[in-house]
Coordinates of C-alpha atoms in Angstrom, one line a residue:
X1 CA -8.9 -23.0 2.9
X2 CA -11.2 -19.8 2.5
X3 CA -11.0 -18.2 -1.0
X4 CA -8.4 -15.1 -0.1
X5 CA -6.1 -17.8 1.7
X6 CA -6.5 -19.9 -1.7
X7 CA -5.7 -16.5 -3.7
X8 CA -2.6 -15.5 -1.7
X9 CA -1.1 -19.0 -1.6
X10 CA -1.7 -19.0 -5.7
X11 CA 0.1 -15.7 -6.0
X12 CA 3.3 -17.5 -4.3
X13 CA 2.9 -20.8 -6.5
X14 CA 2.7 -18.2 -9.6
X15 CA 5.8 -16.2 -8.7
X16 CA 7.6 -19.8 -8.1
X17 CA 6.5 -20.8 -11.7
X18 CA 7.9 -17.6 -12.8
X19 CA 11.5 -17.7 -11.1
X20 CA 11.9 -20.9 -13.2
X21 CA 12.5 -18.9 -16.3
X22 CA 13.6 -15.4 -14.8
X23 CA 16.9 -14.0 -16.8
X24 CA 18.9 -11.5 -15.2
X25 CA 20.5 -11.2 -18.6
X26 CA 17.5 -10.5 -20.7
X27 CA 14.8 -8.2 -18.0
X28 CA 12.7 -7.0 -20.6
X29 CA 11.8 -10.4 -22.3
X30 CA 11.1 -11.5 -18.7
X31 CA 8.8 -8.7 -17.9
X32 CA 6.9 -9.6 -21.4
X33 CA 6.3 -13.2 -20.2
X34 CA 5.5 -12.2 -16.7
X35 CA 3.0 -9.8 -18.0
X36 CA 1.3 -12.5 -20.1
X37 CA 1.0 -14.6 -17.2
X38 CA -0.2 -12.1 -14.9
X39 CA -3.1 -11.4 -17.4
X40 CA -4.3 -14.9 -17.0
X41 CA -3.9 -15.1 -13.4
X42 CA -5.9 -11.7 -13.1
X43 CA -8.7 -13.3 -15.8
X44 CA -8.7 -16.0 -13.2
X45 CA -9.1 -13.7 -10.4
X46 CA -12.2 -12.4 -12.0
X47 CA -13.7 -15.6 -12.0
X48 CA -13.2 -17.1 -8.7
X49 CA -12.8 -14.1 -6.2
X50 CA -14.4 -11.4 -4.4
X51 CA -13.0 -9.1 -6.2
X52 CA -15.0 -6.7 -8.5
X53 CA -15.6 -7.1 -11.9
X54 CA -14.9 -3.4 -12.9
X55 CA -11.6 -3.4 -11.3
X56 CA -10.6 -7.0 -12.5
X57 CA -11.4 -5.6 -16.2
X58 CA -9.6 -2.2 -15.8
X59 CA -6.3 -4.2 -14.8
X60 CA -6.8 -6.6 -17.5
X61 CA -7.4 -3.9 -20.3
X62 CA -3.9 -2.1 -19.1
X63 CA -2.2 -5.4 -19.5
X64 CA -3.7 -6.1 -22.5
X65 CA -2.5 -3.1 -23.9
X66 CA 1.1 -3.8 -23.1
X67 CA 0.9 -7.2 -24.7
X68 CA -0.5 -6.0 -27.7
X69 CA 2.0 -3.0 -28.0
X70 CA 4.2 -3.2 -31.3
X71 CA 7.7 -5.0 -30.5
X72 CA 9.3 -1.8 -31.4
X73 CA 7.6 0.3 -28.4
X74 CA 8.4 -2.2 -25.8
X75 CA 11.4 -0.9 -24.6
X76 CA 10.0 0.4 -21.2
X77 CA 6.8 -2.3 -20.5
X78 CA 7.2 -2.0 -16.7
X79 CA 7.4 2.0 -16.8
X80 CA 4.7 1.8 -19.0
X81 CA 2.4 -0.4 -16.9
X82 CA 3.4 1.7 -13.7
X83 CA 2.1 4.9 -15.4
X84 CA -0.9 3.2 -16.7
X85 CA -1.9 1.8 -13.0
X86 CA -1.3 4.9 -11.5
X87 CA -3.7 7.0 -13.3
X88 CA -6.2 4.4 -13.1
X89 CA -6.0 4.3 -9.5
X90 CA -6.4 8.4 -9.6
X91 CA -9.5 7.7 -12.1
X92 CA -11.2 5.6 -9.7
X93 CA -11.2 8.2 -7.0
X94 CA -13.2 10.9 -9.1
X95 CA -16.6 9.9 -7.8
X96 CA -15.8 11.6 -4.6
X97 CA -16.3 15.1 -6.0
X98 CA -20.0 13.5 -7.2
X99 CA -22.6 14.9 -4.8
X100 CA -25.0 12.1 -4.1
X101 CA -27.4 11.0 -1.2
X102 CA -26.7 7.3 -2.3
X103 CA -24.7 5.6 0.3
X104 CA -24.9 2.7 -1.9
X105 CA -23.5 4.4 -5.0
X106 CA -20.4 5.7 -2.6
X107 CA -20.2 2.0 -1.1
X108 CA -19.8 0.4 -4.3
X109 CA -17.1 3.0 -5.8
X110 CA -15.3 2.5 -2.9
X111 CA -14.9 -1.0 -3.1
X112 CA -13.7 -0.6 -6.5
X113 CA -11.0 1.4 -5.5
X114 CA -10.0 -0.7 -2.5
X115 CA -9.9 -3.7 -5.0
X116 CA -7.9 -1.9 -7.6
X117 CA -5.4 -0.9 -4.8
X118 CA -5.1 -5.0 -3.7
X119 CA -5.2 -5.8 -7.7
X120 CA -2.3 -3.3 -8.7
X121 CA -0.3 -4.5 -5.7
X122 CA -0.7 -7.9 -6.8
X123 CA 0.0 -7.2 -10.7
X124 CA 3.1 -4.8 -9.8
X125 CA 4.2 -8.0 -7.5
X126 CA 4.1 -10.5 -10.0
X127 CA 5.4 -8.4 -13.3
X128 CA 8.5 -7.1 -11.7
X129 CA 11.1 -9.6 -11.1
X130 CA 13.2 -7.5 -8.4
X131 CA 12.2 -8.7 -4.9
X132 CA 12.7 -5.0 -3.5
X133 CA 10.4 -3.8 -5.8
X134 CA 8.0 -6.8 -5.4
X135 CA 8.2 -5.6 -1.5
X136 CA 7.7 -2.2 -2.1
X137 CA 4.8 -3.0 -4.6
X138 CA 2.8 -4.4 -1.7
X139 CA 3.7 -1.5 0.8
X140 CA 0.1 0.2 0.9
X141 CA -1.2 -3.3 1.7
X142 CA 0.7 -3.3 5.4
X143 CA -2.2 -1.3 6.5
X144 CA -4.7 -3.8 5.9
X145 CA -2.5 -6.8 7.8
X146 CA -4.5 -5.8 11.2
X147 CA -7.8 -7.0 9.6
X148 CA -6.6 -9.7 7.4
X149 CA -3.9 -12.6 8.5
X150 CA -3.8 -13.4 4.4
X151 CA -2.2 -10.0 3.8
X152 CA 0.4 -11.0 6.7
X153 CA 1.1 -14.5 5.3
X154 CA 2.2 -12.5 1.9
X155 CA 4.1 -9.7 3.3
X156 CA 5.8 -12.1 5.4
X157 CA 7.0 -14.3 3.0
X158 CA 7.9 -11.7 0.2
X159 CA 9.8 -10.2 3.0
X160 CA 11.5 -13.4 4.3
X161 CA 12.6 -14.4 0.4
X162 CA 14.0 -10.6 0.4
X163 CA 16.2 -11.1 3.6
X164 CA 17.7 -14.6 2.1
X165 CA 18.3 -12.9 -1.2
X166 CA 20.1 -10.2 0.4
X167 CA 22.0 -12.3 2.5
X168 CA 23.3 -14.9 -0.4
X169 CA 23.6 -12.3 -3.1
X170 CA 23.6 -9.1 -1.6
X171 CA 21.2 -6.1 -1.8
X172 CA 19.3 -6.4 -4.9
X173 CA 17.4 -3.1 -4.3
X174 CA 17.2 -0.6 -7.5
X175 CA 19.9 2.0 -7.7
X176 CA 16.9 4.8 -7.9
X177 CA 15.4 3.4 -4.5
X178 CA 16.7 3.6 -0.8
X179 CA 18.3 0.4 0.6
X180 CA 15.1 -1.7 2.4
X181 CA 17.3 -2.1 5.4
X182 CA 17.3 -4.7 8.4
X183 CA 15.6 -2.0 10.8
X184 CA 12.6 -1.7 8.7
X185 CA 12.5 -5.5 8.1
X186 CA 12.7 -6.0 11.7
X187 CA 9.9 -3.6 12.7
X188 CA 7.9 -5.1 9.9
X189 CA 7.9 -8.2 11.3
X190 CA 7.1 -7.2 15.1
X191 CA 4.2 -4.9 13.6
X192 CA 2.9 -8.1 11.8
X193 CA 3.3 -10.8 15.0
X194 CA 1.5 -7.9 17.3
X195 CA -1.1 -7.7 14.8
X196 CA -1.8 -11.7 15.0
X197 CA -1.4 -11.3 18.8
X198 CA -4.4 -8.8 18.6
X199 CA -6.6 -10.8 16.4
X200 CA -5.6 -13.7 18.7
X201 CA -4.3 -15.7 15.6
X202 CA -1.3 -17.7 15.3
X203 CA 1.4 -16.3 13.4
X204 CA 2.2 -17.9 9.9
X205 CA 5.3 -19.8 9.8
X206 CA 6.8 -17.6 7.1
X207 CA 6.7 -14.4 9.8
X208 CA 8.6 -16.8 12.1
X209 CA 11.2 -17.4 9.4
X210 CA 11.1 -13.5 8.5
X211 CA 12.2 -12.6 12.4
X212 CA 14.5 -15.4 12.3
X213 CA 16.2 -14.6 9.1
X214 CA 17.0 -11.0 9.7
X215 CA 20.7 -10.8 10.4
X216 CA 22.5 -8.8 13.6
X217 CA 24.4 -5.7 12.7
X218 CA 26.4 -3.3 14.6
X219 CA 23.3 -1.2 15.3
X220 CA 21.2 -3.8 16.6
X221 CA 20.5 -1.6 19.9
X222 CA 19.1 0.9 17.7
X223 CA 17.1 -1.5 15.2
X224 CA 15.7 -2.9 18.7
X225 CA 15.2 0.6 20.1
X226 CA 12.9 1.6 16.9
X227 CA 10.9 -1.5 17.2
X228 CA 10.3 -1.0 21.1
X229 CA 9.1 2.5 20.4
X230 CA 6.7 1.6 17.8
X231 CA 5.6 -1.4 19.9
X232 CA 5.2 0.9 23.1
X233 CA 3.3 3.6 20.7
X234 CA 1.0 0.7 19.7
X235 CA 0.0 -0.6 23.0
X236 CA 0.0 3.0 24.7
X237 CA -2.1 4.8 22.2
X238 CA -5.4 5.7 23.5
X239 CA -8.5 5.0 20.8
X240 CA -9.4 7.7 18.4
X241 CA -11.5 10.5 19.6
X242 CA -11.8 12.6 16.3
X243 CA -12.9 11.5 12.7
X244 CA -9.2 12.5 11.6
X245 CA -7.2 10.0 13.9
X246 CA -6.3 6.7 13.0
X247 CA -6.3 3.8 14.9
X248 CA -2.5 3.2 16.4
X249 CA -2.1 0.0 14.2
X250 CA -3.5 1.8 11.0
X251 CA -1.1 4.8 11.5
X252 CA 1.7 2.4 12.2
X253 CA 1.0 0.3 9.1
X254 CA 0.7 3.8 7.3
X255 CA 4.1 4.6 8.9
X256 CA 6.0 1.5 7.6
X257 CA 4.5 1.8 4.2
X258 CA 5.6 5.3 3.5
X259 CA 9.2 4.7 5.0
X260 CA 9.3 1.6 2.6
X261 CA 8.5 3.6 -0.4
X262 CA 11.1 6.2 0.6
X263 CA 8.8 9.2 1.1
X264 CA 8.9 9.9 5.0
X265 CA 11.9 10.1 7.2
X266 CA 12.4 6.8 9.1
X267 CA 13.9 8.9 12.1
X268 CA 10.6 11.1 12.6
X269 CA 8.4 10.0 15.3
X270 CA 5.2 8.7 15.6
X271 CA 3.8 11.9 16.8
X272 CA 4.9 13.8 13.5
X273 CA 2.2 11.6 11.8
X274 CA -0.4 12.9 14.2
X275 CA 0.4 16.5 12.7
X276 CA -0.1 14.8 9.1
X277 CA -3.4 13.6 10.2
X278 CA -4.3 17.0 11.0
X279 CA -3.2 18.2 7.4
X280 CA -5.0 15.7 5.8
X281 CA -8.3 16.6 7.4
X282 CA -7.9 20.4 7.1
X283 CA -6.9 20.0 3.4
X284 CA -10.1 17.1 2.7
X285 CA -12.5 19.6 4.2
X286 CA -11.0 23.2 2.8
X287 CA -11.4 21.6 -0.4
X288 CA -14.6 20.1 -0.4
X289 CA -15.8 23.6 1.0
X290 CA -14.0 25.8 -1.4
X291 CA -13.2 23.7 -4.5
X292 CA -9.6 24.6 -4.2
X293 CA -6.5 23.7 -1.9
X294 CA -5.6 25.8 0.9
X295 CA -2.3 28.0 1.1
X296 CA 0.6 26.4 2.6
X297 CA 0.4 29.0 5.3
X298 CA -3.1 27.9 6.4
X299 CA -2.0 24.0 6.4
X300 CA 0.9 25.0 8.4
X301 CA -0.9 26.6 11.1
X302 CA -3.9 24.2 11.6
X303 CA -1.5 20.9 11.4
X304 CA 1.4 22.8 13.4
X305 CA 4.2 21.2 10.7
X306 CA 6.9 23.7 9.8
X307 CA 6.0 25.8 6.6
X308 CA 8.8 23.6 4.6
X309 CA 6.9 20.2 5.8
X310 CA 3.6 21.5 4.7
X311 CA 4.6 22.7 1.3
X312 CA 6.4 19.4 0.5
X313 CA 3.4 17.4 1.9
X314 CA 1.0 19.3 -0.4
X315 CA 3.0 17.9 -3.5
X316 CA 3.2 14.3 -2.5
X317 CA 0.8 11.1 -3.7
X318 CA 0.3 9.9 -0.4
X319 CA -1.1 13.1 0.9
X320 CA -3.7 13.0 -2.1
X321 CA -4.3 9.2 -1.2
X322 CA -5.0 10.0 2.4
X323 CA -6.9 13.1 1.6
X324 CA -9.3 11.1 -0.7
X325 CA -9.7 8.2 1.7
X326 CA -10.7 11.1 4.3
X327 CA -13.2 12.9 2.1
X328 CA -14.9 9.4 1.9
X329 CA -14.9 8.6 5.7
X330 CA -16.3 12.3 6.3
X331 CA -19.4 11.7 3.7
X332 CA -20.5 8.2 5.2
X333 CA -19.8 10.2 8.5
X334 CA -22.7 12.7 7.4
X335 CA -24.8 10.1 6.0
X336 CA -25.4 8.3 9.4
X337 CA -26.1 11.5 11.2
X338 CA -22.6 12.1 12.4
X339 CA -21.9 8.8 13.9
X340 CA -19.1 6.4 13.0

């Protein structure tokens, strides 16, 4: 069993251990215990995995601060940690503003960014006892599943457990977040199955369990229609011709992530996301050339989004994330003489 596969199985084993003493009557105490266990686990990851030392130490520091916080100020452990992790993710993107001809400098910093993205997802997954929140914590990792069967395993088993919990106990989704519906879960299952097929890998049994566990509902035809449109788009999409375009499997994975996070309309067609890609590339280049963001009108004209969509897009955290990733891609593109 390779190192990454051992890690994801260990995550599930640790979650099973935490479930033994998870209490719905004392959420704060449960979270505090989970924070302590997660800190120990991240320390183990630092010694035995491919994650960078900088990324593991940064996450450890945040968890240690929360553990050492005064008991009188521990009433919001989850929100405190989530806020600190978000700030950490923003801080690790600041290197993109540094001008350098050293490709290794950018590659090393971007590796830390990718490691932090994964470690933050794992941390949120472990410290939060709510399975709807656990699934959302892994949202951005959906994009990695086409390149790693290990993430497919983890996503499959978490989604499958969520379905079983909903079936037995009803929807446990937080009141502040939208329900994770059967349609989205069905499309996730189809997406992961397609990526397994593309990579000539056998689907993990957890993925089979997920697809089998999703119950039918009165809108089954609508649910199946969305999955078929997604599958047809992935199969029919041509290879990217321009730098701002993503491979269809990454685009669809990103779309599923944003829908899970509740920041994009589930009824939008995938072609709408092509306009978002244009907006990302224009915004990224404009900021790099002028040191300030473009106006809403300029973004609207280039992307062909509506004025309101363009305005709302500029205020979204995921848009900033995509802009950063495009800027990194562009810098490497230039360093390689215009070749990908």
